[in-house]
mmCIF file of C-alpha atoms in Angstrom:
data_model
loop_
_atom_site.group_PDB
_atom_site.id
_atom_site.type_symbol
_atom_site.label_atom_id
_atom_site.label_comp_id
_atom_site.label_asym_id
_atom_site.label_seq_id
_atom_site.Cartn_x
_atom_site.Cartn_y
_atom_site.Cartn_z
ATOM 1 C CA UNK A 325 97.029 102.631 115.089
ATOM 2 C CA UNK A 326 97.685 98.697 112.597
ATOM 3 C CA UNK A 327 98.484 98.173 109.562
ATOM 4 C CA UNK A 328 95.389 97.158 108.340
ATOM 5 C CA UNK A 329 93.751 100.372 109.894
ATOM 6 C CA UNK A 330 95.368 102.714 108.555
ATOM 7 C CA UNK A 331 94.992 101.501 104.782
ATOM 8 C CA UNK A 332 91.307 100.978 105.871
ATOM 9 C CA UNK A 333 91.378 104.801 106.424
ATOM 10 C CA UNK A 334 93.125 105.743 102.900
ATOM 11 C CA UNK A 335 90.987 103.588 100.511
ATOM 12 C CA UNK A 336 92.424 100.263 100.837
ATOM 13 C CA UNK A 337 90.862 96.848 102.210
ATOM 14 C CA UNK A 338 92.567 93.939 103.098
ATOM 15 C CA UNK A 339 90.425 92.049 100.791
ATOM 16 C CA UNK A 340 91.869 94.744 98.322
ATOM 17 C CA UNK A 341 95.163 93.785 99.154
ATOM 18 C CA UNK A 342 94.742 89.976 99.859
ATOM 19 C CA UNK A 343 93.109 89.784 95.841
ATOM 20 C CA UNK A 344 96.404 92.601 94.292
ATOM 21 C CA UNK A 345 99.488 90.063 95.890
ATOM 22 C CA UNK A 346 97.223 86.879 94.245
ATOM 23 C CA UNK A 347 97.708 88.569 91.098
ATOM 24 C CA UNK A 348 101.030 89.539 91.777
ATOM 25 C CA UNK A 349 102.137 86.261 92.278
ATOM 26 C CA UNK A 350 100.688 84.860 88.497
ATOM 27 C CA UNK A 351 102.378 87.847 87.118
ATOM 28 C CA UNK A 352 105.452 87.564 88.754
ATOM 29 C CA UNK A 353 106.320 83.664 88.383
ATOM 30 C CA UNK A 354 105.443 83.385 92.515
ATOM 31 C CA UNK A 355 107.037 86.478 92.822
ATOM 32 C CA UNK A 356 104.723 88.824 94.916
ATOM 33 C CA UNK A 357 107.119 91.135 96.488
ATOM 34 C CA UNK A 358 108.931 91.761 93.328
ATOM 35 C CA UNK A 359 106.099 92.196 90.860
ATOM 36 C CA UNK A 360 105.152 95.241 93.525
ATOM 37 C CA UNK A 361 108.105 96.570 93.315
ATOM 38 C CA UNK A 362 109.223 96.588 89.933
ATOM 39 C CA UNK A 363 105.022 98.175 89.295
ATOM 40 C CA UNK A 364 105.750 100.704 91.810
ATOM 41 C CA UNK A 365 108.636 102.293 89.456
ATOM 42 C CA UNK A 366 106.324 102.697 86.666
ATOM 43 C CA UNK A 367 105.975 106.602 85.473
ATOM 44 C CA UNK A 368 102.187 106.162 85.008
ATOM 45 C CA UNK A 369 100.914 105.057 88.174
ATOM 46 C CA UNK A 370 98.308 106.065 89.622
ATOM 47 C CA UNK A 371 98.228 107.331 92.681
ATOM 48 C CA UNK A 372 95.751 104.605 93.735
ATOM 49 C CA UNK A 373 97.739 102.559 92.329
ATOM 50 C CA UNK A 374 100.547 102.883 94.288
ATOM 51 C CA UNK A 375 98.784 102.985 96.908
ATOM 52 C CA UNK A 376 97.852 99.617 96.503
ATOM 53 C CA UNK A 377 101.046 98.452 95.628
ATOM 54 C CA UNK A 378 102.652 100.385 98.748
ATOM 55 C CA UNK A 379 99.918 98.537 101.277
ATOM 56 C CA UNK A 380 100.780 94.673 99.284
ATOM 57 C CA UNK A 381 104.726 95.492 100.172
ATOM 58 C CA UNK A 382 104.107 96.136 103.469
ATOM 59 C CA UNK A 383 102.443 93.433 104.249
ATOM 60 C CA UNK A 384 104.627 90.658 102.055
ATOM 61 C CA UNK A 385 107.596 92.346 104.098
ATOM 62 C CA UNK A 386 106.135 91.863 106.884
ATOM 63 C CA UNK A 387 105.966 88.315 105.972
#
C-alpha cells in the first residue's frame, strides 16, 4: 500500500498534503518539517489536523 493510498483511505488527499506543506513552509520560515513537528505538539489539536500534519511529516521525511 503506497503512502498516498493509505492517506486517501483516512481522508487526507495528496493535494491536502501538498497545500499544507506549502503553508507550513510559509508559517515556519521555510522549514515545513520543523513546523509540522512543532504544531503536532499543540494541546488543542483536532484529530483531523493531527492526521494531516502526520502525513506531512511522512512525506517530508521521505524527502
